[in-house]
Each structure stands twice: as C-alpha cells, then as structure tokens.
C-alpha cells in the first residue's frame, strides 16, 4: 500500500496546489493557502518554526516523503517520468555529492547576501510556481474564455471572460519555459536527477533522511539479484549488487517494493539489519535469466500540444469606445521607486523574503501585481496600474504569501498604509491639453487625497486640475488607473522604500 498511498496523497497535493495557481476567482486560496505555507523554503524565509520542525520530524520518521508528496515540483517530475512508458529505465549511480553541496552552498550564500534572484531560480516551489503561473494559467484562461464564448451563445452566465495576458510577463515566461525544459528533460531521462543534484531543499532533507526511522530494507535471504529494484528506482539510489540503499537520495516512492517479485524489499521501521553473506555457489545457482530484464519498452511519445494551439484562438479585436474610437492602451510610467504591496513593509523586506513563486501575481483579482524585470528584484512582484488599481477591500496577496514577504494585513490597516503617493504630470492632463472638464482622479480617490483646484489661482474660470495631498494619499493607484489620458496617465504613483502609516 505504500506506493498507492503515496500516489493518492501526492495527487491531492499536486492538483490542489496547481489549482491554487490557476484560480482567478479568488475562492480556492481560502481553503488551500496552507499548502503553500508548508513548503520548506518559504517556511524558512518566513521563520515559520512550527512548519520547519514538523517537516524535519516528518523526514526523520518517513524519509524524504516531502519530496514525493508535498513538493509540487517533485510530483511534477514523477508525472513527466511516468509519460516515458519504457520499462526498467533506470540504473544505480553514485551520488554527485560535489554538485549537490555546491548548489546548497550557493543557496545559503545567496540567502545571507540577499541575492534574491539566485534563491528564486533554485527554490523548487518557486520554480513550479513560475511554470504554473506563466505557462499553465494563460492556457487555463484561454480554455475558460472559450467556454465563456459558448455560454454567451446560449444566454448562460456560468463562465465569464478574463484577461489572458499579464503585462511584463515576458522575461518571467522565458525563465519559466527554460525551467520547464530543464526539469522535464532531467525527469524524462533520469527520474529524480533534479532533486538529487540541483535542488537545495532535497539536499537539506537528505541530511535527516539518512537517520529516518522508516526505510526501504533488503531481505538478503529472499533477494535473487534480479536488479528490478535498481531499474525502477527513479532516484537511482539502490545498488542491488551490494544490497545497499542511499537513503539520502531515496524519496520513499515505493516503486522498488512493488516491482520486487520475491518480497525481498520492505518499508519498515527499526535499525538497519546487517547484511548476511551469501554463499557464492548458491547465488550462482539462484541466478537465472529473468524475462523482466529484457527491455521491451514501447516507443515513447508526448501528448499535449493541442492545448497550446488553443492560444491561437484568442480574439484579437480592438477595444473601442462606443464603437466610435479605438481606446489606446495605457503605458506604465517610469517610476523612480517600485511599488510593493501593502503588508510587505518595505522594499528590503520584500527582496529578502520573497521567493518569486508568483502565487500573489496569479491571485491578484485586479491584475495590479506583475513580475519585476529589474535584475535586483527579478521576478519578484511589483505593482502597476494599467489594468486596475489596488482596492482597499482586497487583501488576497497577504493571505496567500507563504514566505512572509507580504505579511497578513486587515482591510482597515491597508486603508491607512501608505505604499506610495500620487504625482501630477501637468503636460498630460486633459483639462489643459484638450480644454475639457475631467476630475476623474478626485472623484474616485478612496481616501479623498485629491481635490480639483483652478490651474490659475487668480482666475476662477481657468481649467480645474488635481492637487494631491501627499500626507493622505495611500498609493492605491485609483487615480492613475482611471485617468482618461492616453497612453501615459496625467497622474501616477511613486512608491515608497519603507511603507508609512497615514
């Protein structure tokens, strides 16, 4: 039952975490956000001592079960490896210890030195988050929009259209595709090669897995040296010739136990039983050609390109204002200081804790959060207001962040947290450029930080323009988003390095 139980639990975790990244309705995170918070590296960065101790204890009891059940990237590798239907496709290999410890050392140095981009590239949970958000979620949204188009024709409101493209996702999409190719290729060829050579979390857990209470054990009296255990071990950690298992690499998947036809392997607690010397003559007589040794694998193939082709079906219609004029898309201004979400406390706190898993980006209902292209904060979330603004009643990003980069914040505290302030750009303001009345920014400011005043104080008949009270402005971006000036808004938000309380 070990393998079946492991597959059942891994399926639940993998599907739930994937759906959490794909969900654009904002409902699943209420039930599933705890799955993100029990990931190892986010728990370390968030100083979540309870989770860290729980995962270490879990490893000391069951071995690296975290890697084969809880970690979504680990389960994703199993899915890729499963697609390769070839039987007996693995073989024992010695641990590449120099590479494992080098990658772990790089991760530790990067965390201490605050080089967040290196941490994000190596973190397994963040790697899967990028893949799910940048690759899987757009495909998911296209499928949703196709269903919405069908529903419209039958007067149904079961589905609604959503935006399928996130601005500034280009570089992150490239990194996500590269990560997917590397992980998928390693899993296709060698099973858990990524986990046991590159992943620093796997290396950390391997220290504790050596001393786990439950282990895969050989019964040397029953073993016939058929090698099926080694050929089906995706971690390449079983040496059937010496009846040894490298427990630092074993992920307790149960494949070897299921494939053993002689009951020589078991997953049991207790101390390691010393290996018994086998009579060489008896071993020679017991060895026989096993039909299972013959490689009768079928030709492998991959299925899935059909989903990608649906992206071409996305509509390319221009947005128009009443059918009379094309609405020009907004362009993000060049901000001197990036804006970080309420609850992140400061740019430093965000940079030092964020693993760039993209969960907050995928959960943002107003498409305000997007990955940074700046090398110093590469792939970490920043805020921009071309598609929406940060509504005071929304605190979803703070509820899902597993690493403590965005701390939980209430609606009340968010309304009094200043993450930036609005700046008026005279040359873009339409009362001055087009000679028409506006006042959109003042009407929609949720904290009343903007009022319309005469552009010429000595002439009450002059055009009215916005005046910003910086001490009241919270930087939500409502003014920037709702400003009718195109392509650049006449008012925009500059971020604050350290958030303030209004």
PDB file of N, CA and C in Angstrom, residues 63-154:
ATOM      1  N   UNK A  63      11.526   9.463   6.068  1.00  0.00           N
ATOM      2  CA  UNK A  63      12.448   9.736   4.979  1.00  0.00           C
ATOM      3  C   UNK A  63      11.968  10.931   4.176  1.00  0.00           C
ATOM      4  N   UNK A  64      12.434  11.044   2.945  1.00  0.00           N
ATOM      5  CA  UNK A  64      12.134  12.221   2.131  1.00  0.00           C
ATOM      6  C   UNK A  64      10.750  12.125   1.489  1.00  0.00           C
ATOM      7  N   UNK A  65       9.753  11.890   2.322  1.00  0.00           N
ATOM      8  CA  UNK A  65       8.386  11.808   1.832  1.00  0.00           C
ATOM      9  C   UNK A  65       7.909  13.184   1.373  1.00  0.00           C
ATOM     10  N   UNK A  66       8.505  14.251   1.917  1.00  0.00           N
ATOM     11  CA  UNK A  66       8.174  15.609   1.487  1.00  0.00           C
ATOM     12  C   UNK A  66       8.384  15.754  -0.015  1.00  0.00           C
ATOM     13  N   UNK A  67       9.496  15.212  -0.526  1.00  0.00           N
ATOM     14  CA  UNK A  67       9.841  15.383  -1.933  1.00  0.00           C
ATOM     15  C   UNK A  67       8.883  14.652  -2.867  1.00  0.00           C
ATOM     16  N   UNK A  68       8.280  13.566  -2.396  1.00  0.00           N
ATOM     17  CA  UNK A  68       7.424  12.774  -3.270  1.00  0.00           C
ATOM     18  C   UNK A  68       5.938  13.004  -3.040  1.00  0.00           C
ATOM     19  N   UNK A  69       5.586  13.830  -2.033  1.00  0.00           N
ATOM     20  CA  UNK A  69       4.169  14.061  -1.744  1.00  0.00           C
ATOM     21  C   UNK A  69       3.836  15.549  -1.698  1.00  0.00           C
ATOM     22  N   UNK A  70       4.599  16.335  -0.949  1.00  0.00           N
ATOM     23  CA  UNK A  70       4.232  17.728  -0.676  1.00  0.00           C
ATOM     24  C   UNK A  70       4.786  18.693  -1.721  1.00  0.00           C
ATOM     25  N   UNK A  71       6.015  18.482  -2.165  1.00  0.00           N
ATOM     26  CA  UNK A  71       6.646  19.402  -3.112  1.00  0.00           C
ATOM     27  C   UNK A  71       6.020  19.265  -4.498  1.00  0.00           C
ATOM     28  N   UNK A  72       5.411  20.320  -5.052  1.00  0.00           N
ATOM     29  CA  UNK A  72       4.756  20.191  -6.364  1.00  0.00           C
ATOM     30  C   UNK A  72       5.740  19.933  -7.499  1.00  0.00           C
ATOM     31  N   UNK A  73       6.960  20.483  -7.400  1.00  0.00           N
ATOM     32  CA  UNK A  73       7.931  20.239  -8.463  1.00  0.00           C
ATOM     33  C   UNK A  73       8.377  18.784  -8.456  1.00  0.00           C
ATOM     34  N   UNK A  74       8.492  18.177  -7.252  1.00  0.00           N
ATOM     35  CA  UNK A  74       8.855  16.765  -7.174  1.00  0.00           C
ATOM     36  C   UNK A  74       7.792  15.881  -7.797  1.00  0.00           C
ATOM     37  N   UNK A  75       6.527  16.156  -7.500  1.00  0.00           N
ATOM     38  CA  UNK A  75       5.435  15.364  -8.071  1.00  0.00           C
ATOM     39  C   UNK A  75       5.355  15.597  -9.577  1.00  0.00           C
ATOM     40  N   UNK A  76       5.615  16.832 -10.012  1.00  0.00           N
ATOM     41  CA  UNK A  76       5.598  17.134 -11.444  1.00  0.00           C
ATOM     42  C   UNK A  76       6.644  16.304 -12.179  1.00  0.00           C
ATOM     43  N   UNK A  77       7.802  16.109 -11.567  1.00  0.00           N
ATOM     44  CA  UNK A  77       8.826  15.259 -12.184  1.00  0.00           C
ATOM     45  C   UNK A  77       8.338  13.817 -12.314  1.00  0.00           C
ATOM     46  N   UNK A  78       7.596  13.341 -11.306  1.00  0.00           N
ATOM     47  CA  UNK A  78       7.044  11.993 -11.391  1.00  0.00           C
ATOM     48  C   UNK A  78       6.063  11.872 -12.542  1.00  0.00           C
ATOM     49  N   UNK A  79       5.275  12.942 -12.769  1.00  0.00           N
ATOM     50  CA  UNK A  79       4.323  12.928 -13.879  1.00  0.00           C
ATOM     51  C   UNK A  79       5.057  12.829 -15.214  1.00  0.00           C
ATOM     52  N   UNK A  80       6.111  13.625 -15.371  1.00  0.00           N
ATOM     53  CA  UNK A  80       6.891  13.588 -16.610  1.00  0.00           C
ATOM     54  C   UNK A  80       7.548  12.221 -16.786  1.00  0.00           C
ATOM     55  N   UNK A  81       8.145  11.702 -15.714  1.00  0.00           N
ATOM     56  CA  UNK A  81       8.810  10.396 -15.801  1.00  0.00           C
ATOM     57  C   UNK A  81       7.809   9.295 -16.143  1.00  0.00           C
ATOM     58  N   UNK A  82       6.578   9.439 -15.665  1.00  0.00           N
ATOM     59  CA  UNK A  82       5.541   8.435 -15.925  1.00  0.00           C
ATOM     60  C   UNK A  82       5.157   8.386 -17.402  1.00  0.00           C
ATOM     61  N   UNK A  83       5.274   9.543 -18.078  1.00  0.00           N
ATOM     62  CA  UNK A  83       4.925   9.581 -19.506  1.00  0.00           C
ATOM     63  C   UNK A  83       5.859   8.714 -20.341  1.00  0.00           C
ATOM     64  N   UNK A  84       7.066   8.517 -19.834  1.00  0.00           N
ATOM     65  CA  UNK A  84       8.002   7.644 -20.542  1.00  0.00           C
ATOM     66  C   UNK A  84       7.693   6.212 -20.139  1.00  0.00           C
ATOM     67  N   UNK A  85       7.006   5.490 -21.005  1.00  0.00           N
ATOM     68  CA  UNK A  85       6.464   4.184 -20.675  1.00  0.00           C
ATOM     69  C   UNK A  85       7.491   3.056 -20.701  1.00  0.00           C
ATOM     70  N   UNK A  86       8.718   3.369 -21.021  1.00  0.00           N
ATOM     71  CA  UNK A  86       9.750   2.331 -21.088  1.00  0.00           C
ATOM     72  C   UNK A  86       9.924   1.651 -19.734  1.00  0.00           C
ATOM     73  N   UNK A  87       9.975   0.328 -19.742  1.00  0.00           N
ATOM     74  CA  UNK A  87      10.171  -0.438 -18.511  1.00  0.00           C
ATOM     75  C   UNK A  87      11.660  -0.501 -18.156  1.00  0.00           C
ATOM     76  N   UNK A  88      11.910  -0.651 -16.865  1.00  0.00           N
ATOM     77  CA  UNK A  88      13.286  -0.836 -16.383  1.00  0.00           C
ATOM     78  C   UNK A  88      14.223   0.234 -16.957  1.00  0.00           C
ATOM     79  N   UNK A  89      13.848   1.506 -16.783  1.00  0.00           N
ATOM     80  CA  UNK A  89      14.545   2.588 -17.477  1.00  0.00           C
ATOM     81  C   UNK A  89      15.645   3.254 -16.667  1.00  0.00           C
ATOM     82  N   UNK A  90      15.826   2.843 -15.401  1.00  0.00           N
ATOM     83  CA  UNK A  90      16.826   3.484 -14.556  1.00  0.00           C
ATOM     84  C   UNK A  90      17.933   2.501 -14.185  1.00  0.00           C
ATOM     85  N   UNK A  91      18.961   3.028 -13.576  1.00  0.00           N
ATOM     86  CA  UNK A  91      20.061   2.185 -13.098  1.00  0.00           C
ATOM     87  C   UNK A  91      20.737   2.904 -11.937  1.00  0.00           C
ATOM     88  N   UNK A  92      21.421   2.150 -11.119  1.00  0.00           N
ATOM     89  CA  UNK A  92      22.093   2.748  -9.956  1.00  0.00           C
ATOM     90  C   UNK A  92      23.247   3.628 -10.409  1.00  0.00           C
ATOM     91  N   UNK A  93      23.386   4.753  -9.744  1.00  0.00           N
ATOM     92  CA  UNK A  93      24.525   5.644  -9.981  1.00  0.00           C
ATOM     93  C   UNK A  93      24.938   6.260  -8.655  1.00  0.00           C
ATOM     94  N   UNK A  94      26.199   6.563  -8.529  1.00  0.00           N
ATOM     95  CA  UNK A  94      26.692   7.162  -7.297  1.00  0.00           C
ATOM     96  C   UNK A  94      26.224   8.612  -7.185  1.00  0.00           C
ATOM     97  N   UNK A  95      26.083   9.067  -5.964  1.00  0.00           N
ATOM     98  CA  UNK A  95      25.635  10.436  -5.719  1.00  0.00           C
ATOM     99  C   UNK A  95      26.676  11.434  -6.221  1.00  0.00           C
ATOM    100  N   UNK A  96      26.211  12.475  -6.889  1.00  0.00           N
ATOM    101  CA  UNK A  96      27.103  13.547  -7.344  1.00  0.00           C
ATOM    102  C   UNK A  96      27.187  14.569  -6.206  1.00  0.00           C
ATOM    103  N   UNK A  97      27.903  14.191  -5.168  1.00  0.00           N
ATOM    104  CA  UNK A  97      27.899  14.982  -3.930  1.00  0.00           C
ATOM    105  C   UNK A  97      28.469  16.377  -4.123  1.00  0.00           C
ATOM    106  N   UNK A  98      29.501  16.509  -4.940  1.00  0.00           N
ATOM    107  CA  UNK A  98      30.126  17.818  -5.111  1.00  0.00           C
ATOM    108  C   UNK A  98      29.128  18.827  -5.688  1.00  0.00           C
ATOM    109  N   UNK A  99      28.279  18.361  -6.609  1.00  0.00           N
ATOM    110  CA  UNK A  99      27.301  19.257  -7.215  1.00  0.00           C
ATOM    111  C   UNK A  99      26.179  19.584  -6.227  1.00  0.00           C
ATOM    112  N   UNK A 100      25.731  18.573  -5.482  1.00  0.00           N
ATOM    113  CA  UNK A 100      24.652  18.788  -4.506  1.00  0.00           C
ATOM    114  C   UNK A 100      25.056  19.842  -3.476  1.00  0.00           C
ATOM    115  N   UNK A 101      26.235  19.676  -2.908  1.00  0.00           N
ATOM    116  CA  UNK A 101      26.658  20.585  -1.850  1.00  0.00           C
ATOM    117  C   UNK A 101      27.056  21.952  -2.395  1.00  0.00           C
ATOM    118  N   UNK A 102      27.519  21.988  -3.639  1.00  0.00           N
ATOM    119  CA  UNK A 102      27.814  23.275  -4.256  1.00  0.00           C
ATOM    120  C   UNK A 102      26.539  24.094  -4.425  1.00  0.00           C
ATOM    121  N   UNK A 103      25.476  23.448  -4.928  1.00  0.00           N
ATOM    122  CA  UNK A 103      24.200  24.142  -5.110  1.00  0.00           C
ATOM    123  C   UNK A 103      23.622  24.581  -3.763  1.00  0.00           C
ATOM    124  N   UNK A 104      23.770  23.748  -2.758  1.00  0.00           N
ATOM    125  CA  UNK A 104      23.293  24.131  -1.423  1.00  0.00           C
ATOM    126  C   UNK A 104      24.092  25.323  -0.898  1.00  0.00           C
ATOM    127  N   UNK A 105      25.419  25.301  -1.095  1.00  0.00           N
ATOM    128  CA  UNK A 105      26.250  26.411  -0.667  1.00  0.00           C
ATOM    129  C   UNK A 105      25.883  27.707  -1.374  1.00  0.00           C
ATOM    130  N   UNK A 106      25.614  27.611  -2.669  1.00  0.00           N
ATOM    131  CA  UNK A 106      25.201  28.789  -3.439  1.00  0.00           C
ATOM    132  C   UNK A 106      23.895  29.355  -2.882  1.00  0.00           C
ATOM    133  N   UNK A 107      22.954  28.467  -2.548  1.00  0.00           N
ATOM    134  CA  UNK A 107      21.671  28.907  -1.997  1.00  0.00           C
ATOM    135  C   UNK A 107      21.865  29.614  -0.648  1.00  0.00           C
ATOM    136  N   UNK A 108      22.666  29.020   0.233  1.00  0.00           N
ATOM    137  CA  UNK A 108      22.892  29.618   1.558  1.00  0.00           C
ATOM    138  C   UNK A 108      23.549  30.985   1.427  1.00  0.00           C
ATOM    139  N   UNK A 109      24.578  31.081   0.580  1.00  0.00           N
ATOM    140  CA  UNK A 109      25.264  32.360   0.377  1.00  0.00           C
ATOM    141  C   UNK A 109      24.305  33.396  -0.200  1.00  0.00           C
ATOM    142  N   UNK A 110      23.447  32.964  -1.145  1.00  0.00           N
ATOM    143  CA  UNK A 110      22.503  33.886  -1.771  1.00  0.00           C
ATOM    144  C   UNK A 110      21.499  34.415  -0.751  1.00  0.00           C
ATOM    145  N   UNK A 111      21.034  33.540   0.150  1.00  0.00           N
ATOM    146  CA  UNK A 111      20.081  33.974   1.176  1.00  0.00           C
ATOM    147  C   UNK A 111      20.741  34.969   2.130  1.00  0.00           C
ATOM    148  N   UNK A 112      21.952  34.652   2.573  1.00  0.00           N
ATOM    149  CA  UNK A 112      22.652  35.530   3.509  1.00  0.00           C
ATOM    150  C   UNK A 112      22.998  36.863   2.852  1.00  0.00           C
ATOM    151  N   UNK A 113      23.431  36.813   1.584  1.00  0.00           N
ATOM    152  CA  UNK A 113      23.843  38.030   0.888  1.00  0.00           C
ATOM    153  C   UNK A 113      22.665  38.811   0.327  1.00  0.00           C
ATOM    154  N   UNK A 114      21.464  38.214   0.367  1.00  0.00           N
ATOM    155  CA  UNK A 114      20.283  38.902  -0.149  1.00  0.00           C
ATOM    156  C   UNK A 114      20.194  38.916  -1.655  1.00  0.00           C
ATOM    157  N   UNK A 115      20.853  37.948  -2.324  1.00  0.00           N
ATOM    158  CA  UNK A 115      20.775  37.858  -3.788  1.00  0.00           C
ATOM    159  C   UNK A 115      19.520  37.047  -4.123  1.00  0.00           C
ATOM    160  N   UNK A 116      18.386  37.729  -4.166  1.00  0.00           N
ATOM    161  CA  UNK A 116      17.095  37.044  -4.277  1.00  0.00           C
ATOM    162  C   UNK A 116      16.917  36.303  -5.589  1.00  0.00           C
ATOM    163  N   UNK A 117      17.503  36.810  -6.682  1.00  0.00           N
ATOM    164  CA  UNK A 117      17.306  36.163  -7.980  1.00  0.00           C
ATOM    165  C   UNK A 117      17.866  34.749  -7.994  1.00  0.00           C
ATOM    166  N   UNK A 118      18.984  34.518  -7.301  1.00  0.00           N
ATOM    167  CA  UNK A 118      19.567  33.173  -7.232  1.00  0.00           C
ATOM    168  C   UNK A 118      18.673  32.263  -6.390  1.00  0.00           C
ATOM    169  N   UNK A 119      18.165  32.779  -5.275  1.00  0.00           N
ATOM    170  CA  UNK A 119      17.262  31.995  -4.419  1.00  0.00           C
ATOM    171  C   UNK A 119      16.037  31.570  -5.207  1.00  0.00           C
ATOM    172  N   UNK A 120      15.474  32.479  -5.983  1.00  0.00           N
ATOM    173  CA  UNK A 120      14.260  32.196  -6.736  1.00  0.00           C
ATOM    174  C   UNK A 120      14.483  31.154  -7.823  1.00  0.00           C
ATOM    175  N   UNK A 121      15.654  31.176  -8.436  1.00  0.00           N
ATOM    176  CA  UNK A 121      15.943  30.211  -9.502  1.00  0.00           C
ATOM    177  C   UNK A 121      16.098  28.797  -8.953  1.00  0.00           C
ATOM    178  N   UNK A 122      16.627  28.678  -7.736  1.00  0.00           N
ATOM    179  CA  UNK A 122      16.913  27.359  -7.178  1.00  0.00           C
ATOM    180  C   UNK A 122      15.774  26.800  -6.332  1.00  0.00           C
ATOM    181  N   UNK A 123      14.888  27.648  -5.826  1.00  0.00           N
ATOM    182  CA  UNK A 123      13.814  27.179  -4.949  1.00  0.00           C
ATOM    183  C   UNK A 123      12.830  26.319  -5.732  1.00  0.00           C
ATOM    184  N   UNK A 124      12.589  25.068  -5.327  1.00  0.00           N
ATOM    185  CA  UNK A 124      11.713  24.173  -6.107  1.00  0.00           C
ATOM    186  C   UNK A 124      10.263  24.636  -6.157  1.00  0.00           C
ATOM    187  N   UNK A 125       9.730  25.112  -5.031  1.00  0.00           N
ATOM    188  CA  UNK A 125       8.342  25.570  -5.027  1.00  0.00           C
ATOM    189  C   UNK A 125       8.167  26.790  -5.934  1.00  0.00           C
ATOM    190  N   UNK A 126       9.127  27.702  -5.901  1.00  0.00           N
ATOM    191  CA  UNK A 126       9.063  28.885  -6.751  1.00  0.00           C
ATOM    192  C   UNK A 126       9.191  28.508  -8.224  1.00  0.00           C
ATOM    193  N   UNK A 127      10.034  27.518  -8.519  1.00  0.00           N
ATOM    194  CA  UNK A 127      10.195  27.070  -9.900  1.00  0.00           C
ATOM    195  C   UNK A 127       8.871  26.556 -10.449  1.00  0.00           C
ATOM    196  N   UNK A 128       8.169  25.748  -9.652  1.00  0.00           N
ATOM    197  CA  UNK A 128       6.875  25.248 -10.129  1.00  0.00           C
ATOM    198  C   UNK A 128       5.858  26.387 -10.198  1.00  0.00           C
ATOM    199  N   UNK A 129       5.924  27.341  -9.274  1.00  0.00           N
ATOM    200  CA  UNK A 129       5.012  28.476  -9.316  1.00  0.00           C
ATOM    201  C   UNK A 129       5.155  29.270 -10.596  1.00  0.00           C
ATOM    202  N   UNK A 130       6.400  29.482 -11.051  1.00  0.00           N
ATOM    203  CA  UNK A 130       6.607  30.195 -12.314  1.00  0.00           C
ATOM    204  C   UNK A 130       6.007  29.417 -13.482  1.00  0.00           C
ATOM    205  N   UNK A 131       6.224  28.116 -13.489  1.00  0.00           N
ATOM    206  CA  UNK A 131       5.691  27.298 -14.577  1.00  0.00           C
ATOM    207  C   UNK A 131       4.165  27.361 -14.590  1.00  0.00           C
ATOM    208  N   UNK A 132       3.552  27.220 -13.417  1.00  0.00           N
ATOM    209  CA  UNK A 132       2.088  27.203 -13.334  1.00  0.00           C
ATOM    210  C   UNK A 132       1.493  28.558 -13.702  1.00  0.00           C
ATOM    211  N   UNK A 133       2.115  29.656 -13.235  1.00  0.00           N
ATOM    212  CA  UNK A 133       1.563  30.986 -13.465  1.00  0.00           C
ATOM    213  C   UNK A 133       1.813  31.488 -14.882  1.00  0.00           C
ATOM    214  N   UNK A 134       3.032  31.314 -15.374  1.00  0.00           N
ATOM    215  CA  UNK A 134       3.400  31.884 -16.676  1.00  0.00           C
ATOM    216  C   UNK A 134       3.000  31.007 -17.856  1.00  0.00           C
ATOM    217  N   UNK A 135       2.871  29.692 -17.648  1.00  0.00           N
ATOM    218  CA  UNK A 135       2.575  28.783 -18.762  1.00  0.00           C
ATOM    219  C   UNK A 135       1.189  28.163 -18.638  1.00  0.00           C
ATOM    220  N   UNK A 136       0.911  27.553 -17.491  1.00  0.00           N
ATOM    221  CA  UNK A 136      -0.354  26.840 -17.343  1.00  0.00           C
ATOM    222  C   UNK A 136      -1.549  27.776 -17.198  1.00  0.00           C
ATOM    223  N   UNK A 137      -1.390  28.868 -16.432  1.00  0.00           N
ATOM    224  CA  UNK A 137      -2.547  29.734 -16.182  1.00  0.00           C
ATOM    225  C   UNK A 137      -3.076  30.415 -17.451  1.00  0.00           C
ATOM    226  N   UNK A 138      -2.229  30.950 -18.339  1.00  0.00           N
ATOM    227  CA  UNK A 138      -2.774  31.516 -19.577  1.00  0.00           C
ATOM    228  C   UNK A 138      -3.556  30.493 -20.405  1.00  0.00           C
ATOM    229  N   UNK A 139      -3.067  29.251 -20.461  1.00  0.00           N
ATOM    230  CA  UNK A 139      -3.792  28.214 -21.194  1.00  0.00           C
ATOM    231  C   UNK A 139      -5.128  27.934 -20.519  1.00  0.00           C
ATOM    232  N   UNK A 140      -5.103  27.908 -19.185  1.00  0.00           N
ATOM    233  CA  UNK A 140      -6.334  27.694 -18.408  1.00  0.00           C
ATOM    234  C   UNK A 140      -7.339  28.814 -18.699  1.00  0.00           C
ATOM    235  N   UNK A 141      -6.855  30.059 -18.768  1.00  0.00           N
ATOM    236  CA  UNK A 141      -7.744  31.193 -19.019  1.00  0.00           C
ATOM    237  C   UNK A 141      -8.300  31.165 -20.432  1.00  0.00           C
ATOM    238  N   UNK A 142      -7.488  30.755 -21.391  1.00  0.00           N
ATOM    239  CA  UNK A 142      -7.977  30.637 -22.767  1.00  0.00           C
ATOM    240  C   UNK A 142      -9.101  29.604 -22.834  1.00  0.00           C
ATOM    241  N   UNK A 143      -8.907  28.483 -22.152  1.00  0.00           N
ATOM    242  CA  UNK A 143      -9.972  27.474 -22.104  1.00  0.00           C
ATOM    243  C   UNK A 143     -11.240  28.023 -21.469  1.00  0.00           C
ATOM    244  N   UNK A 144     -11.059  28.802 -20.396  1.00  0.00           N
ATOM    245  CA  UNK A 144     -12.218  29.423 -19.746  1.00  0.00           C
ATOM    246  C   UNK A 144     -12.937  30.378 -20.699  1.00  0.00           C
ATOM    247  N   UNK A 145     -12.164  31.160 -21.455  1.00  0.00           N
ATOM    248  CA  UNK A 145     -12.766  32.122 -22.374  1.00  0.00           C
ATOM    249  C   UNK A 145     -13.496  31.438 -23.524  1.00  0.00           C
ATOM    250  N   UNK A 146     -12.986  30.286 -23.946  1.00  0.00           N
ATOM    251  CA  UNK A 146     -13.692  29.523 -24.967  1.00  0.00           C
ATOM    252  C   UNK A 146     -15.044  29.040 -24.447  1.00  0.00           C
ATOM    253  N   UNK A 147     -15.051  28.570 -23.202  1.00  0.00           N
ATOM    254  CA  UNK A 147     -16.316  28.154 -22.599  1.00  0.00           C
ATOM    255  C   UNK A 147     -17.250  29.347 -22.410  1.00  0.00           C
ATOM    256  N   UNK A 148     -16.669  30.506 -22.064  1.00  0.00           N
ATOM    257  CA  UNK A 148     -17.488  31.702 -21.902  1.00  0.00           C
ATOM    258  C   UNK A 148     -18.131  32.113 -23.223  1.00  0.00           C
ATOM    259  N   UNK A 149     -17.371  31.967 -24.326  1.00  0.00           N
ATOM    260  CA  UNK A 149     -17.928  32.301 -25.643  1.00  0.00           C
ATOM    261  C   UNK A 149     -19.094  31.387 -25.995  1.00  0.00           C
ATOM    262  N   UNK A 150     -18.945  30.101 -25.676  1.00  0.00           N
ATOM    263  CA  UNK A 150     -20.039  29.152 -25.930  1.00  0.00           C
ATOM    264  C   UNK A 150     -21.244  29.480 -25.050  1.00  0.00           C
ATOM    265  N   UNK A 151     -20.971  29.815 -23.776  1.00  0.00           N
ATOM    266  CA  UNK A 151     -22.053  30.125 -22.838  1.00  0.00           C
ATOM    267  C   UNK A 151     -22.831  31.366 -23.278  1.00  0.00           C
ATOM    268  N   UNK A 152     -22.128  32.358 -23.842  1.00  0.00           N
ATOM    269  CA  UNK A 152     -22.808  33.562 -24.300  1.00  0.00           C
ATOM    270  C   UNK A 152     -23.833  33.261 -25.382  1.00  0.00           C
ATOM    271  N   UNK A 153     -23.509  32.313 -26.241  1.00  0.00           N
ATOM    272  CA  UNK A 153     -24.407  31.988 -27.342  1.00  0.00           C
ATOM    273  C   UNK A 153     -25.697  31.325 -26.878  1.00  0.00           C
ATOM    274  N   UNK A 154     -25.649  30.723 -25.692  1.00  0.00           N
ATOM    275  CA  UNK A 154     -26.856  30.070 -25.173  1.00  0.00           C
ATOM    276  C   UNK A 154     -27.417  30.837 -23.975  1.00  0.00           C
TER     277      UNK A 154
END
